[in-house]
Each structure stands twice: as structure tokens, then as C-alpha cells.
C-alpha atoms as a printed R data frame, in Angstrom:
    type eleno elety resid chain resno       x       y      z
1   ATOM     1    CA   MET     A     1  -5.712   4.042 48.239
2   ATOM     2    CA   THR     A     2  -7.261   7.156 49.715
3   ATOM     3    CA   ILE     A     3 -10.732   8.177 49.680
4   ATOM     4    CA   GLU     A     4  -9.417  11.269 47.525
5   ATOM     5    CA   ASP     A     5  -7.522   8.996 45.127
6   ATOM     6    CA   PHE     A     6 -10.436   6.611 44.554
7   ATOM     7    CA   ARG     A     7 -11.922   6.534 41.166
8   ATOM     8    CA   ALA     A     8 -14.930   4.432 40.241
9   ATOM     9    CA   THR     A     9 -14.979   2.198 37.364
10  ATOM    10    CA   HIS     A    10 -18.624   0.838 37.926
11  ATOM    11    CA   VAL     A    11 -21.695   1.387 40.386
12  ATOM    12    CA   VAL     A    12 -23.542  -1.506 42.031
13  ATOM    13    CA   PRO     A    13 -27.101  -2.321 39.971
14  ATOM    14    CA   HIS     A    14 -30.138  -0.809 41.623
15  ATOM    15    CA   ASP     A    15 -31.182  -3.984 43.512
16  ATOM    16    CA   GLY     A    16 -27.870  -4.246 44.905
17  ATOM    17    CA   LEU     A    17 -25.008  -7.120 44.572
18  ATOM    18    CA   ALA     A    18 -24.245 -10.560 46.168
19  ATOM    19    CA   ALA     A    19 -20.510 -10.646 47.167
20  ATOM    20    CA   TRP     A    20 -18.127 -13.135 48.102
21  ATOM    21    CA   GLU     A    21 -14.824 -13.355 49.897
22  ATOM    22    CA   ALA     A    22 -13.184 -15.358 46.994
23  ATOM    23    CA   PRO     A    23 -14.160 -16.345 43.380
24  ATOM    24    CA   ASP     A    24 -16.465 -19.447 45.163
25  ATOM    25    CA   VAL     A    25 -19.922 -19.388 45.785
26  ATOM    26    CA   SER     A    26 -19.397 -21.204 49.006
27  ATOM    27    CA   ARG     A    27 -17.762 -18.047 50.722
28  ATOM    28    CA   PRO     A    28 -20.424 -15.480 50.949
29  ATOM    29    CA   THR     A    29 -19.675 -11.922 52.503
30  ATOM    30    CA   GLU     A    30 -21.810  -8.920 52.955
31  ATOM    31    CA   PRO     A    31 -23.904  -7.659 49.803
32  ATOM    32    CA   LEU     A    32 -22.891  -4.515 48.076
33  ATOM    33    CA   ASP     A    33 -25.437  -1.377 48.482
34  ATOM    34    CA   PRO     A    34 -27.427  -0.606 45.457
35  ATOM    35    CA   LEU     A    35 -25.461   2.047 43.408
36  ATOM    36    CA   LEU     A    36 -22.344   1.948 45.520
37  ATOM    37    CA   PRO     A    37 -19.424   3.064 43.621
38  ATOM    38    CA   VAL     A    38 -16.565   0.403 42.996
39  ATOM    39    CA   ARG     A    39 -13.294  -0.046 41.396
40  ATOM    40    CA   LEU     A    40 -13.183  -3.375 39.251
41  ATOM    41    CA   ILE     A    41  -9.342  -4.299 39.890
42  ATOM    42    CA   ASP     A    42  -9.414  -7.827 38.622
43  ATOM    43    CA   ARG     A    43 -11.288 -10.545 36.396
44  ATOM    44    CA   ARG     A    44 -11.504 -14.173 36.273
45  ATOM    45    CA   GLY     A    45 -14.117 -15.511 34.129
46  ATOM    46    CA   ASP     A    46 -17.441 -14.255 35.104
47  ATOM    47    CA   TRP     A    47 -15.992 -12.822 38.633
48  ATOM    48    CA   GLY     A    48 -14.758  -9.715 39.106
49  ATOM    49    CA   ARG     A    49 -12.831  -8.324 42.273
50  ATOM    50    CA   ILE     A    50 -13.972  -4.922 43.087
51  ATOM    51    CA   VAL     A    51 -12.671  -2.524 45.567
52  ATOM    52    CA   CYS     A    52 -14.923   0.182 47.700
53  ATOM    53    CA   ALA     A    53 -13.515   3.705 48.475
54  ATOM    54    CA   ASN     A    54 -12.652   2.652 51.845
55  ATOM    55    CA   GLY     A    55 -10.546  -0.281 50.809
56  ATOM    56    CA   TRP     A    56 -12.942  -3.027 51.542
57  ATOM    57    CA   SER     A    57 -12.502  -5.907 48.622
58  ATOM    58    CA   ALA     A    58 -14.784  -8.550 47.646
59  ATOM    59    CA   TRP     A    59 -15.789 -10.822 44.549
60  ATOM    60    CA   VAL     A    60 -18.862 -10.331 42.578
61  ATOM    61    CA   ASP     A    61 -20.416 -11.390 39.408
62  ATOM    62    CA   GLY     A    62 -18.521  -8.915 36.979
63  ATOM    63    CA   ARG     A    63 -21.418  -9.118 34.690
64  ATOM    64    CA   LEU     A    64 -23.905  -7.175 36.684
65  ATOM    65    CA   LEU     A    65 -21.583  -4.162 37.273
66  ATOM    66    CA   VAL     A    66 -22.782  -1.058 35.649
67  ATOM    67    CA   ALA     A    67 -19.662   0.953 34.113
68  ATOM    68    CA   VAL     A    68 -19.459   4.317 34.882
69  ATOM    69    CA   PRO     A    69 -18.675   6.495 31.508
70  ATOM    70    CA   GLN     A    70 -15.386   7.661 30.942
71  ATOM    71    CA   GLU     A    71 -14.297  11.371 30.062
72  ATOM    72    CA   PRO     A    72 -14.799  11.949 26.311
73  ATOM    73    CA   PRO     A    73 -11.677  11.176 24.042
74  ATOM    74    CA   ALA     A    74  -9.524  13.973 23.046
75  ATOM    75    CA   ALA     A    75 -10.484  15.897 19.765
76  ATOM    76    CA   GLY     A    76  -9.437  13.694 16.866
77  ATOM    77    CA   GLN     A    77  -9.010  10.429 18.871
78  ATOM    78    CA   PRO     A    78 -11.154   7.351 17.507
79  ATOM    79    CA   LEU     A    79 -13.583   6.119 19.647
80  ATOM    80    CA   ALA     A    80 -12.891   2.390 20.934
81  ATOM    81    CA   ARG     A    81 -15.132  -0.020 20.128
82  ATOM    82    CA   THR     A    82 -15.897  -2.474 22.966
83  ATOM    83    CA   ALA     A    83 -18.362  -5.309 23.135
84  ATOM    84    CA   ASP     A    84 -18.829  -5.183 19.445
85  ATOM    85    CA   PRO     A    85 -22.563  -6.885 18.752
86  ATOM    86    CA   ARG     A    86 -22.230  -8.108 15.558
87  ATOM    87    CA   PRO     A    87 -20.857 -11.775 16.320
88  ATOM    88    CA   LEU     A    88 -23.556 -12.306 18.790
89  ATOM    89    CA   PHE     A    89 -26.071 -11.220 16.152
90  ATOM    90    CA   ALA     A    90 -24.673 -13.937 13.862
91  ATOM    91    CA   ARG     A    91 -24.844 -16.486 16.563
92  ATOM    92    CA   VAL     A    92 -28.368 -15.746 17.270
93  ATOM    93    CA   GLU     A    93 -29.001 -15.477 13.289
94  ATOM    94    CA   GLU     A    94 -27.491 -19.040 12.836
95  ATOM    95    CA   SER     A    95 -29.187 -20.503 15.921
96  ATOM    96    CA   LEU     A    96 -32.558 -19.542 14.594
97  ATOM    97    CA   SER     A    97 -31.679 -20.554 11.176
98  ATOM    98    CA   GLN     A    98 -31.035 -24.135 12.721
99  ATOM    99    CA   TYR     A    99 -34.218 -24.505 14.534
100 ATOM   100    CA   ARG     A   100 -36.288 -23.058 11.268
101 ATOM   101    CA   ARG     A   101 -34.623 -25.817  9.060
102 ATOM   102    CA   ALA     A   102 -34.980 -28.514 11.514
103 ATOM   103    CA   ALA     A   103 -39.068 -27.111 12.075
104 ATOM   104    CA   GLU     A   104 -39.379 -27.224  8.198
105 ATOM   105    CA   ASP     A   105 -38.235 -30.933  8.029
106 ATOM   106    CA   LEU     A   106 -40.616 -31.986 10.677
107 ATOM   107    CA   ALA     A   107 -43.491 -29.925  8.999
108 ATOM   108    CA   ALA     A   108 -42.325 -31.849  5.703
109 ATOM   109    CA   GLY     A   109 -42.294 -35.183  7.449
110 ATOM   110    CA   ARG     A   110 -38.417 -35.698  6.769
111 ATOM   111    CA   LEU     A   111 -38.056 -35.755 10.927
112 ATOM   112    CA   ASP     A   112 -40.152 -37.532 13.416
113 ATOM   113    CA   GLY     A   113 -40.727 -35.951 16.979
114 ATOM   114    CA   GLU     A   114 -37.636 -37.486 18.469
115 ATOM   115    CA   ALA     A   115 -35.264 -36.646 15.713
116 ATOM   116    CA   PHE     A   116 -36.315 -32.919 15.689
117 ATOM   117    CA   ARG     A   117 -35.893 -33.029 19.638
118 ATOM   118    CA   ARG     A   118 -32.310 -34.247 19.152
119 ATOM   119    CA   ARG     A   119 -31.517 -31.691 16.263
120 ATOM   120    CA   THR     A   120 -33.031 -28.862 18.473
121 ATOM   121    CA   ARG     A   121 -31.479 -29.886 21.941
122 ATOM   122    CA   GLY     A   122 -29.103 -27.266 23.187
123 ATOM   123    CA   LEU     A   123 -30.396 -24.510 20.911
124 ATOM   124    CA   ARG     A   124 -31.227 -21.081 22.910
125 ATOM   125    CA   VAL     A   125 -32.085 -18.004 21.207
126 ATOM   126    CA   GLY     A   126 -33.787 -14.630 22.532
127 ATOM   127    CA   MET     A   127 -34.270 -11.321 21.052
128 ATOM   128    CA   VAL     A   128 -36.229  -8.401 21.514
129 ATOM   129    CA   VAL     A   129 -36.212  -5.847 18.931
130 ATOM   130    CA   ASP     A   130 -37.804  -2.198 19.761
131 ATOM   131    CA   GLY     A   131 -36.634   0.477 17.784
132 ATOM   132    CA   GLU     A   132 -33.094   1.106 18.127
133 ATOM   133    CA   SER     A   133 -32.996  -1.002 20.953
134 ATOM   134    CA   VAL     A   134 -32.185  -4.586 20.889
135 ATOM   135    CA   TRP     A   135 -31.884  -7.152 24.000
136 ATOM   136    CA   LEU     A   136 -30.323 -10.568 23.100
137 ATOM   137    CA   TYR     A   137 -29.760 -13.569 24.970
138 ATOM   138    CA   ASP     A   138 -26.048 -14.639 24.842
139 ATOM   139    CA   ALA     A   139 -26.097 -18.403 25.319
140 ATOM   140    CA   GLU     A   140 -22.551 -18.733 25.548
141 ATOM   141    CA   HIS     A   141 -22.438 -16.706 28.958
142 ATOM   142    CA   GLU     A   142 -25.929 -17.276 30.031
143 ATOM   143    CA   ARG     A   143 -27.087 -13.505 30.039
144 ATOM   144    CA   TRP     A   144 -29.282 -10.924 28.597
145 ATOM   145    CA   VAL     A   145 -27.415  -8.285 26.968
146 ATOM   146    CA   TYR     A   146 -28.871  -4.487 25.786
147 ATOM   147    CA   CYS     A   147 -27.601  -3.160 22.645
148 ATOM   148    CA   ASP     A   148 -27.923   0.340 21.390
149 ATOM   149    CA   GLY     A   149 -26.906  -0.573 17.629
150 ATOM   150    CA   THR     A   150 -22.800  -0.383 18.596
151 ATOM   151    CA   ARG     A   151 -21.921  -1.936 21.835
152 ATOM   152    CA   LEU     A   152 -23.350  -4.501 24.275
153 ATOM   153    CA   SER     A   153 -23.837  -4.106 28.133
154 ATOM   154    CA   THR     A   154 -25.094  -6.817 30.312
155 ATOM   155    CA   TYR     A   155 -28.557  -6.177 31.398
156 ATOM   156    CA   ALA     A   156 -29.453  -9.702 33.188
157 ATOM   157    CA   ALA     A   157 -27.185 -12.819 34.249
158 ATOM   158    CA   SER     A   158 -29.110 -16.413 34.330
159 ATOM   159    CA   ALA     A   159 -26.547 -18.497 35.894
160 ATOM   160    CA   GLU     A   160 -24.292 -17.955 38.958
161 ATOM   161    CA   PRO     A   161 -20.653 -16.704 37.897
162 ATOM   162    CA   VAL     A   162 -17.959 -19.216 36.765
163 ATOM   163    CA   GLY     A   163 -14.212 -18.772 36.379
164 ATOM   164    CA   PRO     A   164 -12.144 -19.193 32.767
165 ATOM   165    CA   GLU     A   165 -11.614 -22.764 33.951
166 ATOM   166    CA   ALA     A   166 -15.372 -23.953 33.849
167 ATOM   167    CA   THR     A   167 -15.888 -22.566 30.317
168 ATOM   168    CA   GLN     A   168 -17.005 -25.304 27.879
169 ATOM   169    CA   VAL     A   169 -18.793 -25.551 24.546
170 ATOM   170    CA   VAL     A   170 -21.966 -27.205 24.598
171 ATOM   171    CA   ASP     A   171 -22.490 -30.010 22.346
172 ATOM   172    CA   PRO     A   172 -25.938 -29.779 21.373
173 ATOM   173    CA   ARG     A   173 -26.035 -33.722 20.777
174 ATOM   174    CA   GLN     A   174 -25.596 -34.200 24.446
175 ATOM   175    CA   PRO     A   175 -28.684 -34.004 27.141
176 ATOM   176    CA   PRO     A   176 -28.714 -30.250 28.203
177 ATOM   177    CA   PRO     A   177 -27.031 -29.924 31.821
178 ATOM   178    CA   GLU     A   178 -29.273 -29.702 34.960
179 ATOM   179    CA   GLU     A   179 -30.435 -26.043 35.879
180 ATOM   180    CA   PRO     A   180 -28.807 -24.688 38.942
181 ATOM   181    CA   GLY     A   181 -31.003 -24.118 41.864
182 ATOM   182    CA   ASP     A   182 -31.279 -20.820 43.600
183 ATOM   183    CA   THR     A   183 -28.402 -19.979 45.745
184 ATOM   184    CA   ARG     A   184 -29.215 -17.862 49.011
185 ATOM   185    CA   VAL     A   185 -26.462 -15.890 50.186
186 ATOM   186    CA   VAL     A   186 -26.038 -15.805 54.010
187 ATOM   187    CA   PRO     A   187 -23.757 -13.246 55.538
188 ATOM   188    CA   PRO     A   188 -21.125 -14.869 58.182
189 ATOM   189    CA   ALA     A   189 -22.117 -14.721 61.729
190 ATOM   190    CA   GLY     A   190 -20.445 -11.988 64.182
191 ATOM   191    CA   PRO     A   191 -19.768  -8.437 63.441
192 ATOM   192    CA   VAL     A   192 -18.369  -7.565 60.049
193 ATOM   193    CA   THR     A   193 -17.023  -4.714 58.178
194 ATOM   194    CA   GLY     A   194 -19.102  -4.218 55.162
195 ATOM   195    CA   PRO     A   195 -18.660  -1.996 52.199
196 ATOM   196    CA   SER     A   196 -19.527   1.395 53.756
197 ATOM   197    CA   GLY     A   197 -16.998   0.367 56.543
198 ATOM   198    CA   GLN     A   198 -19.802   0.055 59.380
199 ATOM   199    CA   PRO     A   199 -20.206  -3.484 61.514
200 ATOM   200    CA   GLY     A   200 -22.753  -5.225 60.553
201 ATOM   201    CA   ASP     A   201 -23.718  -2.940 57.515
202 ATOM   202    CA   VAL     A   202 -25.898  -5.027 55.384
């Protein structure tokens, strides 16, 4: 692929993005510059493999890439609906209902403190509504998403990217998992060629 043939599908977020040689957090490489145009060519769970205009490739947290708007559809063609927000609305509503029912039972004396903690363990709900704009916490993927009423886009992720083999259903009856610690990305020693094609590019 030449620079002339390169067509970006995404850009890097405004604060840059950590990158890895493989979908493995133990193999960091040069981070990507803010607002760098990239092409997403592969997905594995939360991981996304990107390629830059100069051919440099790396794996990143695909949830954090900002999609580049595509050309509008031809006249008469229906708009594609991606990331329908309604299933997430339903999950948020159900989680909130579970918490409300448990709180009502606690207030009525039908539950003691320990039983209340057991019933609410694992529940995670987050929602901010400001007019037409909505921010929702997607507990299944541990990320905040923004909704404009018709579709979702990732706003921030709260955990490291994982592959499809790491996806699991959380049982609210079990103790919550340990929160992952902060991971510091350390560039490899020696001269490297980064996303802009310059040795030692950071």
C-alpha cells in the first residue's frame, strides 16, 4: 500500500494512544501520535490492528479509536444502523431495577446489610443525560460510551484491551475480581521506527 492509496478509517484520540507489537500488553512498542490517521485492518476482541500511511503496523485498544466519517450513502440508500443503543439502555434499566428492588427490600427490613451486599454485588450502572446527549457505562465491555440517540461511540475505556478468549460472564453472586493496576508502557531500548517513520519517534 502506497501513501497515495492509503485511506484512513480512524484517527488516534487527541491524547495519543499506547501501542503493542502483538495483542499482548507485555509487548509494548512506540505510542501513536495524537490525531494520527490510521487504517483498522483486524479486530480480536478489544484489540485492533492498525496500519499507518507509511506501512507501520501495531496493535492498539480498538475501543479508543475515533472513527472517520465515511462518504454519505447514495441517494435512496438506507443509512446503516451500527451500535444500536437500545440493548444497552435495556441492560442499564434492568441493573438499576435490580438495585432499586434490593434497596426497597433493605428499607422494608426484608434484607439485612449482608444480604443486600450479596444481591447488589457485581452491579455496575452509570448514566448521564444532558438533553439529547447521553453517556452510558457499558459494564459488559468496561467502557463509557456516548450516545446521540441513534448510535453509540466509545468515550473512554476503564480496563486493558482483551481478546475474545478472555470474554466472560460475571456472576453477581461471586466476589468481584481484583481491579487491574496501572500499566506503564515502556518503549523498547535502541532506535526504532515509529508511526511517522522517524527513528526514535515518540
